[in-house]
Short mmCIF file of C-alpha atoms in Angstrom, two decimals:
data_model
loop_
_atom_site.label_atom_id
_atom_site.label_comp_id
_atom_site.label_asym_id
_atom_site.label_seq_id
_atom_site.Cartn_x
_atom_site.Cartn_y
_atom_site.Cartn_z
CA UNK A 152 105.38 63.37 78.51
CA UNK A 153 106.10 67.17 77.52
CA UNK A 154 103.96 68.08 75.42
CA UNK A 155 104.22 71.51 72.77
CA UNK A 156 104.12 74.84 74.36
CA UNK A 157 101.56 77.07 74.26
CA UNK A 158 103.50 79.45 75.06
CA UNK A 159 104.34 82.54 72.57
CA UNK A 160 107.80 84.00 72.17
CA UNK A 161 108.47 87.05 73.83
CA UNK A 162 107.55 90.66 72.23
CA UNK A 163 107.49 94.15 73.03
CA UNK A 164 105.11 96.51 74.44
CA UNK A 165 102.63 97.72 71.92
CA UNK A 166 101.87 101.12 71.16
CA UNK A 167 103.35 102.15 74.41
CA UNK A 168 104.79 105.11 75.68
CA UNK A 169 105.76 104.00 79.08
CA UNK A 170 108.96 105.75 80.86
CA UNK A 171 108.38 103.21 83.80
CA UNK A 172 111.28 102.93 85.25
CA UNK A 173 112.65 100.31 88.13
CA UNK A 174 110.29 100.05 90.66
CA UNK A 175 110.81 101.68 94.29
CA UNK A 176 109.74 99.16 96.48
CA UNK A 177 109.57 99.94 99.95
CA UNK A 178 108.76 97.54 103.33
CA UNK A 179 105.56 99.00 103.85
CA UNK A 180 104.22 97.08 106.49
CA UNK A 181 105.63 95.83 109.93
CA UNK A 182 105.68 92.65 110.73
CA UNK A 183 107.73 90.03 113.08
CA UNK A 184 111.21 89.49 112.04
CA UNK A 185 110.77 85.41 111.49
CA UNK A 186 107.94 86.48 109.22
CA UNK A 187 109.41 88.75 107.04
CA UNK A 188 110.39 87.87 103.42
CA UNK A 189 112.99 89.51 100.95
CA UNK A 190 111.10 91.52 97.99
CA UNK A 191 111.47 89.77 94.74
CA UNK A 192 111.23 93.21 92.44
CA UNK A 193 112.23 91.11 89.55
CA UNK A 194 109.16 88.50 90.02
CA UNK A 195 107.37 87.86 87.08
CA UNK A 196 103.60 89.90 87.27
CA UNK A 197 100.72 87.54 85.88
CA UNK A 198 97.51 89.03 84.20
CA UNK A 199 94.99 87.40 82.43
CA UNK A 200 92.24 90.11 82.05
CA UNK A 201 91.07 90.12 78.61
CA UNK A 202 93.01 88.88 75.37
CA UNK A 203 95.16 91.67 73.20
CA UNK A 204 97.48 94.33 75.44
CA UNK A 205 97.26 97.56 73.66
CA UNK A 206 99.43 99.82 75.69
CA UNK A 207 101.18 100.66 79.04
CA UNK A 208 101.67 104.10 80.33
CA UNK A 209 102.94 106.07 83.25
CA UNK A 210 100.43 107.91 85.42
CA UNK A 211 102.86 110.53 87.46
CA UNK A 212 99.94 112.83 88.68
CA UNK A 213 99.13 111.94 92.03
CA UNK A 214 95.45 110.50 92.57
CA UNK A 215 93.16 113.72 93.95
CA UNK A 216 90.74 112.88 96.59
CA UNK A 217 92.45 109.67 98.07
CA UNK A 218 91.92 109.45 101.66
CA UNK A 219 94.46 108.35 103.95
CA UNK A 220 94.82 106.33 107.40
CA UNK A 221 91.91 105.86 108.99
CA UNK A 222 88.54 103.73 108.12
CA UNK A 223 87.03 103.98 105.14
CA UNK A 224 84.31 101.01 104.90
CA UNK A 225 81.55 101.55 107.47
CA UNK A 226 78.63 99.22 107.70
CA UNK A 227 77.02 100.05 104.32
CA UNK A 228 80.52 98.95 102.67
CA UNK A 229 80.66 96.24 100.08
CA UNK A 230 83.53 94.06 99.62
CA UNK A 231 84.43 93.20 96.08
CA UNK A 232 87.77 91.41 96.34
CA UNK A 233 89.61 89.65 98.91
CA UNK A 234 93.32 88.21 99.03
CA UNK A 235 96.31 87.10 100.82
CA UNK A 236 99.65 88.44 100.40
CA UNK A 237 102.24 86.24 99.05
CA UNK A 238 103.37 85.23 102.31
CA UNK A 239 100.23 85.03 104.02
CA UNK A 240 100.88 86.91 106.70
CA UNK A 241 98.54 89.71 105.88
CA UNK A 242 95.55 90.97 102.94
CA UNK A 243 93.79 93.33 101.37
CA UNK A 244 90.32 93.99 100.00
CA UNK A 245 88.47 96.14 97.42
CA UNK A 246 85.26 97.75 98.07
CA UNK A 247 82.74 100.28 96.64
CA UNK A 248 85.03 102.99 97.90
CA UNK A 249 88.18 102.01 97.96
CA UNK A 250 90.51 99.67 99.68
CA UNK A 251 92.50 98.41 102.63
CA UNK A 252 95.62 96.03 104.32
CA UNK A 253 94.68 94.43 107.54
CA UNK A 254 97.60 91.95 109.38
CA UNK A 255 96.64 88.67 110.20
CA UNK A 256 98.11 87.50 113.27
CA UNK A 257 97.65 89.88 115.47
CA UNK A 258 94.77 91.14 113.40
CA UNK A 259 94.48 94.38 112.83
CA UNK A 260 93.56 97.12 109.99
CA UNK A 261 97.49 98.21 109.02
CA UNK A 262 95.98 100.77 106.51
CA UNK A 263 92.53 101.83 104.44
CA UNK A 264 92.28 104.34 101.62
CA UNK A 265 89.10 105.17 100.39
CA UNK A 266 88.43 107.77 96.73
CA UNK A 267 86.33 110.54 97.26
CA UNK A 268 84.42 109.85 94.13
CA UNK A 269 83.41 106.52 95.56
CA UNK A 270 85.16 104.44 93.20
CA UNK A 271 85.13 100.37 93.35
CA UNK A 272 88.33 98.20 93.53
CA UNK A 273 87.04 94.49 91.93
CA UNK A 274 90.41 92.51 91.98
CA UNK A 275 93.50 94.05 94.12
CA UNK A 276 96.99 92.04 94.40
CA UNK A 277 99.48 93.40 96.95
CA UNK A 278 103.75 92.50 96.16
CA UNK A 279 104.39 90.58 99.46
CA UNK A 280 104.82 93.56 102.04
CA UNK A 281 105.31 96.53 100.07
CA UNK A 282 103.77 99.90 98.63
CA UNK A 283 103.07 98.40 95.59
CA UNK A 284 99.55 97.23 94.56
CA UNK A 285 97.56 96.11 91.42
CA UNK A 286 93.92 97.39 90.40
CA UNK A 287 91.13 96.64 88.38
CA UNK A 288 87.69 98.85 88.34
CA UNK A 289 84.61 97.10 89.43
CA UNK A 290 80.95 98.38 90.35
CA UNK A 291 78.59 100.65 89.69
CA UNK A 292 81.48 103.12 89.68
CA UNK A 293 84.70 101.87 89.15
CA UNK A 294 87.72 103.54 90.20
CA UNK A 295 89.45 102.60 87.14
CA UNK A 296 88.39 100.71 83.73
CA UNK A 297 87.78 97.59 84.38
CA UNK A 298 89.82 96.31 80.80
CA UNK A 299 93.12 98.36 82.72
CA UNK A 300 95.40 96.69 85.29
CA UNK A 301 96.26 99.88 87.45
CA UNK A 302 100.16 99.79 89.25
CA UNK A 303 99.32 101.74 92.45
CA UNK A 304 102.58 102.66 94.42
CA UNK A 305 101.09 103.76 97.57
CA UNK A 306 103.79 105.97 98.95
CA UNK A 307 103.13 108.27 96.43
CA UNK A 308 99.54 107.78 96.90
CA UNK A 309 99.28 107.18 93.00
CA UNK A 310 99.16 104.75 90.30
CA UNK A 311 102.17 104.95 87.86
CA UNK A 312 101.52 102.64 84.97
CA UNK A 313 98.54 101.06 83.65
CA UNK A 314 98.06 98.26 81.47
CA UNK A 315 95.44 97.84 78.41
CA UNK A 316 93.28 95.04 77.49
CA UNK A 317 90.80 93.27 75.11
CA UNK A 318 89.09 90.27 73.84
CA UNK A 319 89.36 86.94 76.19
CA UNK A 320 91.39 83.74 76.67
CA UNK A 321 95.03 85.52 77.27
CA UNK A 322 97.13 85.37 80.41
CA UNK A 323 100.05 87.93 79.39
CA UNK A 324 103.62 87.72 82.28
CA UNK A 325 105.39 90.53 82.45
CA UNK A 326 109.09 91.42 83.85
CA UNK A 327 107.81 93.59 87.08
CA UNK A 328 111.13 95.06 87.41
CA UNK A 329 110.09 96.89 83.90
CA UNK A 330 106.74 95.57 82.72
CA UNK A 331 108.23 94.32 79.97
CA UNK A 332 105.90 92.01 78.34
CA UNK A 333 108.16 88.55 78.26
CA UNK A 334 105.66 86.20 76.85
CA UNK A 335 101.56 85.54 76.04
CA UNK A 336 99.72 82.24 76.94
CA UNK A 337 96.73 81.44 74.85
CA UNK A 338 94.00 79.41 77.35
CA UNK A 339 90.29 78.35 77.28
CA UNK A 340 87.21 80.21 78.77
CA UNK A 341 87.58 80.53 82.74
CA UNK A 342 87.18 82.80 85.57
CA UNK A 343 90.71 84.10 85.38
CA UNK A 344 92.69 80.96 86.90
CA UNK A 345 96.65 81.75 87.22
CA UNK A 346 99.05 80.43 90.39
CA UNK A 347 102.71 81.27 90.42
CA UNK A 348 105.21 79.87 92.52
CA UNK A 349 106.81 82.46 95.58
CA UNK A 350 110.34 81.68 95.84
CA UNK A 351 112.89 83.13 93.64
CA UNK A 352 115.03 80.24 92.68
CA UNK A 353 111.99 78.11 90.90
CA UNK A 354 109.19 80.26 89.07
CA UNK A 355 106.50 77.48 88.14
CA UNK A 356 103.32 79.15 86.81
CA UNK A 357 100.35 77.22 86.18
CA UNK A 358 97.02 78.30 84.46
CA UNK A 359 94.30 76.11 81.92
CA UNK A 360 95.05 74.80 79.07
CA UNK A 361 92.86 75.02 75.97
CA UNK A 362 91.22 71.72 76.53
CA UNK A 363 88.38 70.88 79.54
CA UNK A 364 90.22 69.88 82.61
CA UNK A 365 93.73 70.74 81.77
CA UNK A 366 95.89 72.00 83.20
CA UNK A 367 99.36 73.34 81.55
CA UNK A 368 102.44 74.08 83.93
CA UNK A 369 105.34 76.57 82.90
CA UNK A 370 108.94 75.42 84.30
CA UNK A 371 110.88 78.45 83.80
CA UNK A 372 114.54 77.66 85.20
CA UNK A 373 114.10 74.43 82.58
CA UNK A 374 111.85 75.97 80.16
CA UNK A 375 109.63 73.02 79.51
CA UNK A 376 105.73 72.90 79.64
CA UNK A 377 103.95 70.00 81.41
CA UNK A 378 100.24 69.40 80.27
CA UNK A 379 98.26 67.75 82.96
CA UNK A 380 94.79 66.44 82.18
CA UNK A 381 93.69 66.87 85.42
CA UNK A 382 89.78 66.27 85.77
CA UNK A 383 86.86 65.07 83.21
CA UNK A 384 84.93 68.48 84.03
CA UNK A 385 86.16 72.08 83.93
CA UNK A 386 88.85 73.55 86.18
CA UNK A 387 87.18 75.75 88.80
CA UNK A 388 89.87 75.97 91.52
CA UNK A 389 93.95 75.16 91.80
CA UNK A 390 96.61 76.04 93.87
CA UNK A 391 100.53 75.40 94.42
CA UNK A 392 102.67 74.77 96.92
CA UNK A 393 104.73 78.34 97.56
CA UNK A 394 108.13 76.42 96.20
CA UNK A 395 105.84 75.08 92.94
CA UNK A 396 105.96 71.58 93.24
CA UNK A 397 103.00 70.86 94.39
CA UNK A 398 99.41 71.51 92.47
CA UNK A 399 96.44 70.76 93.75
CA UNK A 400 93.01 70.83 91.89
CA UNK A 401 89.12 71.04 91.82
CA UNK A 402 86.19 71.18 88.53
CA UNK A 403 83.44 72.36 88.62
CA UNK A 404 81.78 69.39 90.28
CA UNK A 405 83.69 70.43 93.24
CA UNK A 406 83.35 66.62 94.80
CA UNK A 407 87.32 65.63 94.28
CA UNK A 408 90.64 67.54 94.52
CA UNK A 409 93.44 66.06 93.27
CA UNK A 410 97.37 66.70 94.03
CA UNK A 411 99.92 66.36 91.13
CA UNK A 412 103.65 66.56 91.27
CA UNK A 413 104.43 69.72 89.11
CA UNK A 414 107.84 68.35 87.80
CA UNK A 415 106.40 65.19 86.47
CA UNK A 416 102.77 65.94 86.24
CA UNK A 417 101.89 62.45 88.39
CA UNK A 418 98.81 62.20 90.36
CA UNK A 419 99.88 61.68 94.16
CA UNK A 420 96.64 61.86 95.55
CA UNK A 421 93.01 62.28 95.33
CA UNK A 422 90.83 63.67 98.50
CA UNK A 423 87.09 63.91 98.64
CA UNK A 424 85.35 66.78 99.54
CA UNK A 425 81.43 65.17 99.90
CA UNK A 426 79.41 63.65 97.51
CA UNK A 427 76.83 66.84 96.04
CA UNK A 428 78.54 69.47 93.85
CA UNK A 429 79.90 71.96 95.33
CA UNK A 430 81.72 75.43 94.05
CA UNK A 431 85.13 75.71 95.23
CA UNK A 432 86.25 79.23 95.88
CA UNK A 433 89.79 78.19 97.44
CA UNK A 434 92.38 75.33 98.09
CA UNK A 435 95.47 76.03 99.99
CA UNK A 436 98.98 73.86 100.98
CA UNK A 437 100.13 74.27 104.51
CA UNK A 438 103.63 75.62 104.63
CA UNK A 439 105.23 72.19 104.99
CA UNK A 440 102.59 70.12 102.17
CA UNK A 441 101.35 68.14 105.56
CA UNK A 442 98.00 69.71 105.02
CA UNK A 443 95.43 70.61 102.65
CA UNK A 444 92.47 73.26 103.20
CA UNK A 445 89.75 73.57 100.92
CA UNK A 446 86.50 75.68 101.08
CA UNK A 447 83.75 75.92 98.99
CA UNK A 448 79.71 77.23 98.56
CA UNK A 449 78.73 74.24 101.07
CA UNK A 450 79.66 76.73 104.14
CA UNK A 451 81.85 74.19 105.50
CA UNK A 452 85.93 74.75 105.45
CA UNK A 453 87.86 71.16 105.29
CA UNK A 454 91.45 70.76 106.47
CA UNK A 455 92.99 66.84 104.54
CA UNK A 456 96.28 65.26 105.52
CA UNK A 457 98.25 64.62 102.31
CA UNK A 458 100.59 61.67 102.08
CA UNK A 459 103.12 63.25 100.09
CA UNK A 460 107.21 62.87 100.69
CA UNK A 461 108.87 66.14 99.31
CA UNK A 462 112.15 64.46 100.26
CA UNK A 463 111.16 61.95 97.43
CA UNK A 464 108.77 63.23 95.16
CA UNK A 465 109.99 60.99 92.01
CA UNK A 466 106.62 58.30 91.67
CA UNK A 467 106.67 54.99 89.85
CA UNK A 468 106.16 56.59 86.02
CA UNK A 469 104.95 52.94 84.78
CA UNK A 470 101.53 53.65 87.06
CA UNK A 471 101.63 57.42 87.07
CA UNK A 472 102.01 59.26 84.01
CA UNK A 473 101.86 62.99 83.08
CA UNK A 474 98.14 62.16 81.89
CA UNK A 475 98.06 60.00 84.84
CA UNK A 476 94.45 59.90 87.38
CA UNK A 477 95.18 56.57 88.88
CA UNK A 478 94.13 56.93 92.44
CA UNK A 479 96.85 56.38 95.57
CA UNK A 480 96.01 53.77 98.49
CA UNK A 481 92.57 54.62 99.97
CA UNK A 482 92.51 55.23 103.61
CA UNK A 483 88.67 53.68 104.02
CA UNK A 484 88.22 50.56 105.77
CA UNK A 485 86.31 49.65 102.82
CA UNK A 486 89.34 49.60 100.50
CA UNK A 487 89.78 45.62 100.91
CA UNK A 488 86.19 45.50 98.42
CA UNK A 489 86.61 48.85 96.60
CA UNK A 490 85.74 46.91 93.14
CA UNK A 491 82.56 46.53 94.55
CA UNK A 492 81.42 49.77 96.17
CA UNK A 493 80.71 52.53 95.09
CA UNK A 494 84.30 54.83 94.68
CA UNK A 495 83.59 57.02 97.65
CA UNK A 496 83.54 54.32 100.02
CA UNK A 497 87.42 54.51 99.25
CA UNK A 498 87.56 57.65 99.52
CA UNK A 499 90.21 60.02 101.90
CA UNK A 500 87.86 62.09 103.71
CA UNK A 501 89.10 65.34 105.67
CA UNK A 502 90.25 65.17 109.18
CA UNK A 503 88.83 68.45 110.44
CA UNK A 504 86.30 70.55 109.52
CA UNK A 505 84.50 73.63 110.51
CA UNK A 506 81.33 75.24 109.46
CA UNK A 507 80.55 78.90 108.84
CA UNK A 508 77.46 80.86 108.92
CA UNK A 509 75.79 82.94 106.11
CA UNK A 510 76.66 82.43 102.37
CA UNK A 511 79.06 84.32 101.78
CA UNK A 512 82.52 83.41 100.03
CA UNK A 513 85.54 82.46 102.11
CA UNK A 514 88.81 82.00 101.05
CA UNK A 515 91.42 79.81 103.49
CA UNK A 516 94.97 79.68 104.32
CA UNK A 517 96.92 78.48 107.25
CA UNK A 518 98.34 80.31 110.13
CA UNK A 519 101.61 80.82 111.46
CA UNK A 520 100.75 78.71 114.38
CA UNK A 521 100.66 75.12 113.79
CA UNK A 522 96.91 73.29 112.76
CA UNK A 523 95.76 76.69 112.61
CA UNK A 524 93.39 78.19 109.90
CA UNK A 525 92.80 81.54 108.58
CA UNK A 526 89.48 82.41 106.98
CA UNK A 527 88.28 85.43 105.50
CA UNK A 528 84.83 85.86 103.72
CA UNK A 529 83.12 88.61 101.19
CA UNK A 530 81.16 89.35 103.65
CA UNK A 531 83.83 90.86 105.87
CA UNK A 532 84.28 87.65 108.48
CA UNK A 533 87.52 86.85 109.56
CA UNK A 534 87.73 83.87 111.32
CA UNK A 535 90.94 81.93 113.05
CA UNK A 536 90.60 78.59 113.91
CA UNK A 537 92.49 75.52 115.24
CA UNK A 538 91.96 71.84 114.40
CA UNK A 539 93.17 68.60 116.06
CA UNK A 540 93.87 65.91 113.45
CA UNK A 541 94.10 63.28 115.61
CA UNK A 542 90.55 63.92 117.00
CA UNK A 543 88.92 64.13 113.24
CA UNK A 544 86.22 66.85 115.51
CA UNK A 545 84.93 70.44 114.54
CA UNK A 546 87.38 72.81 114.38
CA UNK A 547 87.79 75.39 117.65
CA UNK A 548 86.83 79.10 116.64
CA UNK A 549 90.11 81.29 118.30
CA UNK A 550 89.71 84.22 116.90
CA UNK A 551 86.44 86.57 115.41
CA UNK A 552 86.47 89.89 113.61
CA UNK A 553 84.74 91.73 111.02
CA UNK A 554 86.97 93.85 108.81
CA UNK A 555 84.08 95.63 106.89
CA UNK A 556 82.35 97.11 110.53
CA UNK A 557 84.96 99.66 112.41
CA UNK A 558 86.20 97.77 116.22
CA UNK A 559 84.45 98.72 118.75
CA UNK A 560 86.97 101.04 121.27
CA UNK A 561 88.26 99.16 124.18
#
């Protein structure tokens, strides 16, 4: 059932003296013409960095000592943040210096700019293609306070509005096409959990709720809120579908993930990961919802088949309510005696896995090819890989780079 929102009405700036003005988004970066994907300058921009906003403002002085195209993390670099675009198909990373846009498929390093002070990018957010990017300080020397959200529009190599925070427990949305603050979202302690939908028509935006293990989801064409007690433990981990109708998520035990339909908040399905606990650091829906890849502090990146018809997502609501966990069919040959095993003997187990080296953290998505897998790590790895569900074997390694070393000429 719908529950109350959490949601504050909208409000205005405070104490700002912005003259940010619509944005001048550009196609910065090539790509093949079946990949590309309109720019949505009117998308809503998510933040949750710290509780009360105290003020935007426009930087117009262009940033002094920015370097331009060429390679500016060597082997001594550090990688502080790495992400996906929002259509995959490319992503950038913050280091101790600065930052940089590589291309997936065919990889390749589309552009690196590193500050001449040596300042550290901690969390960077690219707008699908274009020269706009998002910054937050982090190191030993930031580039920028790390309480400031920095707008970088990287055509005019500088940032041009900044927004202030403090205190914890906010996640603030903004109009992007003019920062306009639209409404706040009051949530419980986490590491800065916030998914929004991609496509234009739907924005569904999900984050915590203030309880342990729930999760509350934002419907904006309807505006209604669906709350979605999702797990016993706390969140550590969710992701949608790119349309929003999809959510899948992982606690802090890290041993389940569970799908939900976003519309109705009804559990779908429930996959198992292993049996220890386990820290997820990402969960991603293949472009279609056939697939489900999930990676975590194991070392070990697991691709699930989910059972889920998007042609008829509507459930039976007498078993599966919005505060539903009953579990779906089990695909375990044990499932005839599951009253008198142990759960995971019921369990639906991944169909393809494939195991990385080191300890570093990896995040996951899928590739443009089918039953591929792109995985990029902290520690500059960038692995592509293909899996055969029909085999349920160890993933084949395609593709190997490392982003933080410089290529070595051909």
């Amino acid at each position: 059932m719908d529950t109350p929102s959490p949601f504050s009405p909208p409000f205005p700036l405070p104490n700002t003296s912005s003259k940010f003005q619509s944005l001048n988004l550009q196609r910065y970066l090539e790509q093949p013409e079946a990949q590309q994907h309109q720019l949505q300058p009117q998308q809503a921009a998510v933040e949750q960095i710290n509780d009360e906003s105290l003020h935007g403002s426009s930087i117009k002085n262009p940033e002094s000592g920015v370097g331009s195209n060429h390679v500016f993390v060597n082997h001594s670099a550090t990688a502080y943040h790495v992400t996906f675009n929002q259509d995959y198909g490319c992503f950038a990373i913050g280091t101790d210096r600065g930052f940089g846009v590589y291309n997936c498929v065919p990889f390749g390093e589309s552009f690196c700019r590193n500050f001449e002070n040596i300042g550290g990018i901690g969390i960077i957010e690219m707008l699908f293609r274009s020269n706009i990017f998002a910054f937050v300080g982090h190191g030993d020397h930031p580039q920028y306070p790390r309480n400031k959200v920095m707008i970088w529009d990287d055509q005019q190599s500088c940032c041009i509005h900044e927004l202030c925070f403090r205190s914890e427990h906010k996640i603030f949305v903004y109009n992007f096409s003019n920062l306009e603050l639209l409404f706040q979202i009051e949530t419980t302690t986490n590491k800065g959990l916030c998914e929004v939908s991609q496509t234009a028509d739907q924005l569904v935006l999900v984050c915590p709720g203030l309880q342990k293990g729930q999760v509350w989801v934002k419907h904006n064409a309807s505006k209604s809120t669906k709350s979605i007690v999702a797990h016993d433990s706390v969140l550590a981990c969710f992701a949608l579908t790119r349309e929003g109708n999809l959510l899948a998520t992982a606690s802090t035990k890290g041993t389940l993930i569970r799908i939900f339909n976003t519309l109705e908040g009804a559990l779908l399905q429930e996959v198992r990961r292993g049996l220890d606990r386990a820290e997820i650091y990402s969960l991603s829906f293949s472009p279609t919802a056939q697939w489900l890849a999930v990676s975590s502090d194991k070392g070990t990146v697991h691709v699930f088949s989910l059972k889920v018809n998007l042609g008829n997502r509507s459930t039976d609501k007498s078993n599966c309510s919005s505060n539903s966990r009953v579990p779906v069919a089990a695909s375990s040959s044990f499932s005839f005696i599951r009253g008198a095993l142990p759960k995971y003997f019921s369990s639906e187990w991944s169909v393809a896995q494939f195991r990385l080296p080191g300890v570093s953290q990896y995040i996951v998505t899928f590739g443009n090819e089918n039953n591929t897998l792109i995985i990029l790590g902290w520690d500059g790895s960038f692995f592509r890989c293909k899996f055969d569900p029909a085999s349920g074997k160890e993933m084949t390694q395609l593709e190997y780079h490392n982003f933080l070393e410089p290529e070595e000429p051909l």
